[in-house]
PDB file of C-alpha atoms in Angstrom:
ATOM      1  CA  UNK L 291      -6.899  -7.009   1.040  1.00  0.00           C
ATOM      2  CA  UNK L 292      -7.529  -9.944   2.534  1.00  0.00           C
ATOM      3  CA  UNK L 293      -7.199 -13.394  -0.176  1.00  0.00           C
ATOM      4  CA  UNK L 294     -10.584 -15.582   0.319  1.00  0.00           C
ATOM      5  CA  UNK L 295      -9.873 -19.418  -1.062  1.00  0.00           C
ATOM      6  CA  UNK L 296     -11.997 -19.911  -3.899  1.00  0.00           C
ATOM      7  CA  UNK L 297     -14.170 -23.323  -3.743  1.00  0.00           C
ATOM      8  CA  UNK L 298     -16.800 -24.855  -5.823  1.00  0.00           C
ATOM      9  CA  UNK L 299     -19.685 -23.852  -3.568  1.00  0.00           C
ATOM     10  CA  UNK L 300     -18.448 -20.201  -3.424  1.00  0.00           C
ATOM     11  CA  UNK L 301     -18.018 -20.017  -7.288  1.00  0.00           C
ATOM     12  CA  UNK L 302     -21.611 -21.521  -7.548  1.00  0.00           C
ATOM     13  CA  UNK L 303     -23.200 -18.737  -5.339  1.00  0.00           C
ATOM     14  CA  UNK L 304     -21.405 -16.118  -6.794  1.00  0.00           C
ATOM     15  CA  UNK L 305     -22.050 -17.292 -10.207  1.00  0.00           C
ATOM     16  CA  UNK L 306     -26.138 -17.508  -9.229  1.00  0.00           C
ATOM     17  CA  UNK L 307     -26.180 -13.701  -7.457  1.00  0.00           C
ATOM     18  CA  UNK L 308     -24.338 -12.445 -10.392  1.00  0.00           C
ATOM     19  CA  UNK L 309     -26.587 -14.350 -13.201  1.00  0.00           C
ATOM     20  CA  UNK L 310     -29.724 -13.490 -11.267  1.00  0.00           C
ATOM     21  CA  UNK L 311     -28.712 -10.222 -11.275  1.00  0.00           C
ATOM     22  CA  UNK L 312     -28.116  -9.503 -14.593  1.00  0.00           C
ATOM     23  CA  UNK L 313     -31.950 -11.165 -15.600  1.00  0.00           C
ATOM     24  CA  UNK L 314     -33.466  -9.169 -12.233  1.00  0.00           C
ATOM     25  CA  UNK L 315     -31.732  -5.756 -14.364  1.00  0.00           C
ATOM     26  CA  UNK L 316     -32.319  -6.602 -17.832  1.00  0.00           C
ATOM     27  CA  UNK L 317     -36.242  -7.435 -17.193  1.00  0.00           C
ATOM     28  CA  UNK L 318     -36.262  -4.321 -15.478  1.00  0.00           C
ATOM     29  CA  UNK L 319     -35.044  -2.274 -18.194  1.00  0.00           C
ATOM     30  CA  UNK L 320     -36.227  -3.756 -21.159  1.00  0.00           C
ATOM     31  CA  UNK L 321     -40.057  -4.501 -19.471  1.00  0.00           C
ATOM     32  CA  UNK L 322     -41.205  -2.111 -17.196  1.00  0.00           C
ATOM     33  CA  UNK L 323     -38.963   0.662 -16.981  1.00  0.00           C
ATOM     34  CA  UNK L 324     -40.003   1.972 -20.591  1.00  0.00           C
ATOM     35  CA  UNK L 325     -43.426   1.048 -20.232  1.00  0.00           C
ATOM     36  CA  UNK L 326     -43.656   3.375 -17.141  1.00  0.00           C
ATOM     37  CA  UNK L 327     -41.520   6.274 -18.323  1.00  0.00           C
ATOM     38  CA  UNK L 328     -43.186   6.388 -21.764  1.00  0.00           C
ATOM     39  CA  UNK L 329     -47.011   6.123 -20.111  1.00  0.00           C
ATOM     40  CA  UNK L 330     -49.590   9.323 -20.126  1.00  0.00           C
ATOM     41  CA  UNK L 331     -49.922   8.819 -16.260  1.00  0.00           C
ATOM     42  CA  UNK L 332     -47.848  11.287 -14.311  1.00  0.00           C
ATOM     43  CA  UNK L 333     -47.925   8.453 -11.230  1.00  0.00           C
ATOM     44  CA  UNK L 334     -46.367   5.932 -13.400  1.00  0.00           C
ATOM     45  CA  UNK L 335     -43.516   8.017 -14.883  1.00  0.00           C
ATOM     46  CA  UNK L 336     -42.062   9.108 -11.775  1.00  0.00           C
ATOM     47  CA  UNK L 337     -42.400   5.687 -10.522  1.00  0.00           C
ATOM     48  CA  UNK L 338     -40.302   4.779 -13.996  1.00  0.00           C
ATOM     49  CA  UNK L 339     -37.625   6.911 -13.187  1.00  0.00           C
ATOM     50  CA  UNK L 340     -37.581   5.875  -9.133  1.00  0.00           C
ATOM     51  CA  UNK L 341     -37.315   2.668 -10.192  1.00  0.00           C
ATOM     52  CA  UNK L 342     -34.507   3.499 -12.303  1.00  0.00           C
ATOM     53  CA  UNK L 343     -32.537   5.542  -9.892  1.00  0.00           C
ATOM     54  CA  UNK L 344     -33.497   2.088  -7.893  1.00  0.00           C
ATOM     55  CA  UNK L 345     -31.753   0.135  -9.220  1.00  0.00           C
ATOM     56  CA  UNK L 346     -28.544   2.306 -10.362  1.00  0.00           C
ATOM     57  CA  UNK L 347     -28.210   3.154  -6.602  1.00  0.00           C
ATOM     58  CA  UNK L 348     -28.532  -0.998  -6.144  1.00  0.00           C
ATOM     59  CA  UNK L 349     -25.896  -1.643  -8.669  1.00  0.00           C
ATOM     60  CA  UNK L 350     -23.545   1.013  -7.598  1.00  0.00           C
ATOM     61  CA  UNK L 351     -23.606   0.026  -3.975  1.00  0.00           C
ATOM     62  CA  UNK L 352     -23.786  -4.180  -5.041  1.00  0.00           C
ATOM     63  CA  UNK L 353     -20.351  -3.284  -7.067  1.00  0.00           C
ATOM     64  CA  UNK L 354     -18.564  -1.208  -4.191  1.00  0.00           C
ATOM     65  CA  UNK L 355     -19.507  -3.962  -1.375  1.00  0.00           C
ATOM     66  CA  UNK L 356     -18.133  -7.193  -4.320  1.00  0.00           C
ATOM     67  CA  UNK L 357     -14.764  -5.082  -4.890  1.00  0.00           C
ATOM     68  CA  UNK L 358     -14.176  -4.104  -1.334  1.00  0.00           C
ATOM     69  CA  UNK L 359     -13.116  -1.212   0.056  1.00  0.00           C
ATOM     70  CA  UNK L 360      -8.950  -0.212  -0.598  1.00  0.00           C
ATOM     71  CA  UNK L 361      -6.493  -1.905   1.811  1.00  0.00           C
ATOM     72  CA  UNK L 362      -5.218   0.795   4.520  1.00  0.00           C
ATOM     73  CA  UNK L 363      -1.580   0.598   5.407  1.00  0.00           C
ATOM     74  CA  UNK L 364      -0.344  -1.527   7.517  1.00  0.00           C
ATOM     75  CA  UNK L 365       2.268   1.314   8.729  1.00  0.00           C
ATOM     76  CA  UNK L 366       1.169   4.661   7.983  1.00  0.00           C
ATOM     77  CA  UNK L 367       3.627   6.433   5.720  1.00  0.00           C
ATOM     78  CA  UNK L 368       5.980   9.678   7.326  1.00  0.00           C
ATOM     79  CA  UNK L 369       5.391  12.667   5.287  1.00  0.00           C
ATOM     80  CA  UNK L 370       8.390  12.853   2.557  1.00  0.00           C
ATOM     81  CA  UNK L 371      10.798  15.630   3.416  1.00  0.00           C
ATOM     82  CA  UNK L 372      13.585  15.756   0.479  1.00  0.00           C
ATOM     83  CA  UNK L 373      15.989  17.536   2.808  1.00  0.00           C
ATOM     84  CA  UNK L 374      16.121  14.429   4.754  1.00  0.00           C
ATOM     85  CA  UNK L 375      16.304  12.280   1.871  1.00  0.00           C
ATOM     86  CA  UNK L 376      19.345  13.956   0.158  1.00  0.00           C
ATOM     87  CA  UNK L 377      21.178  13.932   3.412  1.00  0.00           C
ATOM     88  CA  UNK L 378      20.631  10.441   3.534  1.00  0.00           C
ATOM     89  CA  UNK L 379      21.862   9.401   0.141  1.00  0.00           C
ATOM     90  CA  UNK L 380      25.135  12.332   0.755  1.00  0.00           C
ATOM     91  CA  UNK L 381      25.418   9.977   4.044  1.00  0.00           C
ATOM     92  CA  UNK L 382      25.251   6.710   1.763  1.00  0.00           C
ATOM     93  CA  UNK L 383      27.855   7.487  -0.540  1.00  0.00           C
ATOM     94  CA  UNK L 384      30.567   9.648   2.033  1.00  0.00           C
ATOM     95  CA  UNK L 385      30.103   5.923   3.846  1.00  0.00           C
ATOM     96  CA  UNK L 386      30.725   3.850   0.453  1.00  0.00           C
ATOM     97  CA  UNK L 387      33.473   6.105  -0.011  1.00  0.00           C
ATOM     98  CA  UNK L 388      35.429   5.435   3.471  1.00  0.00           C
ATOM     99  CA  UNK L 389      34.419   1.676   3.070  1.00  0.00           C
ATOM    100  CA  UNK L 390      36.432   0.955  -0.134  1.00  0.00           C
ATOM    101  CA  UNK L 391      39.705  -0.074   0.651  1.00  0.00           C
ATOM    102  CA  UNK L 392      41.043   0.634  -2.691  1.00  0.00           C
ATOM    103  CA  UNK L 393      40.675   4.336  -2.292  1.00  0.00           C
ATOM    104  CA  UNK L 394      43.336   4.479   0.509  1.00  0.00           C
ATOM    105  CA  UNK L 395      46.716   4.388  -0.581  1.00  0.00           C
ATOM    106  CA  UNK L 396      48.608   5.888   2.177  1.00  0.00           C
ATOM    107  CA  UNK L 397      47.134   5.122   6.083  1.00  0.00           C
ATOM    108  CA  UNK L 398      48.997   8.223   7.239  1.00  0.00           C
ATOM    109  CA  UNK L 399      48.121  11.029   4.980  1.00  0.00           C
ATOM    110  CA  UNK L 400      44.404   8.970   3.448  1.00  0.00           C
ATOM    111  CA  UNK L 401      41.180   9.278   5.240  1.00  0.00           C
ATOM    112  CA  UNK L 402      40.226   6.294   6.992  1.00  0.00           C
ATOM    113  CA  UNK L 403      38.490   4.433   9.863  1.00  0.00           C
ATOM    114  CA  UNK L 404      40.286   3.058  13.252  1.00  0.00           C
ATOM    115  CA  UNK L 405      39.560   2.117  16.214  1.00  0.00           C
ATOM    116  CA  UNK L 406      42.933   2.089  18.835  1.00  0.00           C
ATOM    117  CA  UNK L 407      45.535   0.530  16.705  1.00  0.00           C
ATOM    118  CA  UNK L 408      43.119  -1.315  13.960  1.00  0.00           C
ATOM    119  CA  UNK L 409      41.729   0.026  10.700  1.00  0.00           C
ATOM    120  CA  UNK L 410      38.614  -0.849   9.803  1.00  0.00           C
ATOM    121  CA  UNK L 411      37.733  -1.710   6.006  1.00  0.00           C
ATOM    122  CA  UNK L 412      35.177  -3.689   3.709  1.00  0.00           C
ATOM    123  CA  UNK L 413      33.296  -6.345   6.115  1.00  0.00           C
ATOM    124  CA  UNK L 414      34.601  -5.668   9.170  1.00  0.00           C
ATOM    125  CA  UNK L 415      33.906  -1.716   9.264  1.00  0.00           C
ATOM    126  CA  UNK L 416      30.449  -2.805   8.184  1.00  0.00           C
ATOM    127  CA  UNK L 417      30.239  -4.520  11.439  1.00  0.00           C
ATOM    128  CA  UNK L 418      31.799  -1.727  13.758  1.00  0.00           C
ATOM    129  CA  UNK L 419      29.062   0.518  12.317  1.00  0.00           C
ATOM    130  CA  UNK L 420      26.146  -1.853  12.855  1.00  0.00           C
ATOM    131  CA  UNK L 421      27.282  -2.919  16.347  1.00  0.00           C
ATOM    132  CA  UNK L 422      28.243   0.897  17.163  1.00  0.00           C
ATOM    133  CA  UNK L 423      24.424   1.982  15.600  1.00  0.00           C
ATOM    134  CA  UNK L 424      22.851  -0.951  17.977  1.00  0.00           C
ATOM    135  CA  UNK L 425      24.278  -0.003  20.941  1.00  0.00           C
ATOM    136  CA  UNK L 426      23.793   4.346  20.531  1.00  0.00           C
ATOM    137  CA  UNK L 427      20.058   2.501  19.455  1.00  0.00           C
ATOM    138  CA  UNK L 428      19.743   0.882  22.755  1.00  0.00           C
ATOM    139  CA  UNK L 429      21.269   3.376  24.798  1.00  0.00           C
ATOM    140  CA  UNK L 430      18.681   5.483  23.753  1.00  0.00           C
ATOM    141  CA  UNK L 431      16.253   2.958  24.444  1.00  0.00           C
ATOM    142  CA  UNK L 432      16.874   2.113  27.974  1.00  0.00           C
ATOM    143  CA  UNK L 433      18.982   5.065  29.657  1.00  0.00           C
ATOM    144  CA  UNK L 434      19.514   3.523  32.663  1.00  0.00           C
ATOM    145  CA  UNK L 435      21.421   0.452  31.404  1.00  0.00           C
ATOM    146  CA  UNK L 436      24.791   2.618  31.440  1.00  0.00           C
TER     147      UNK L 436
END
């Protein structure tokens, strides 16, 4: 929702609307509206209980346009498919796993990540993966660039 800076004049007029309609709706249904709905003339009752419905349709629509209608999303949200999610956390920790350096103990016989002659660990296979996701990224983007 959009924020709306708050200044004296503002405050004033909403204060005023908001007083004058709480004397408008309690004059209404203190006053007349029993006065009409309790009379012996069939005119006046159903006029009573217009008025009513009146003024609760009034209030009801006065309250929805003050509070505002619910902010849409900026981005509309992708339907949730858990398939997709669990592959993505099983991809999240299989790359935590090859990332730790600890975990490899021997480079010939422990699972790791190289690229010619250098193994990648920590920081810098971070960086292999994000430049080698950028570039698949923009070779999808523009085909022709290869």
């Amino acid at each position: 929702m959009r924020s709306m800076r708050v200044t004296p004049t503002r405050l004033f007029l909403i204060s005023t609307v908001i007083l004058s309609y709480i004397t408008a709706s309690g004059i209404w249904l203190i006053h007349f509206a029993p006065n009409l709905i309790g009379s012996s003339s069939e005119f006046e009752v159903v006029a009573g209980f217009f008025g009513v419905s009146v003024w609760l349709i009034a209030s009801a629509c006065l309250a929805l346009s003050v509070i505002g209608a619910p902010p849409a999303p900026r981005h509309p949200a992708e339907p949730f498919n858990i398939d997709t999610h669990v592959h993505m956390i099983v991809d999240a920790r299989r790359y935590q796993w090859l990332r730790d350096r600890g975990r490899v103990i021997d480079i010939d016989t422990c699972l790791c990540v190289g690229n010619d002659d250098k193994f990648y660990f920590g920081h810098e296979l971070d960086k292999n993966v994000d430049d080698a996701m950028r570039l698949a990224r923009l070779k999808e983007l523009h085909p022709c660039a290869d």
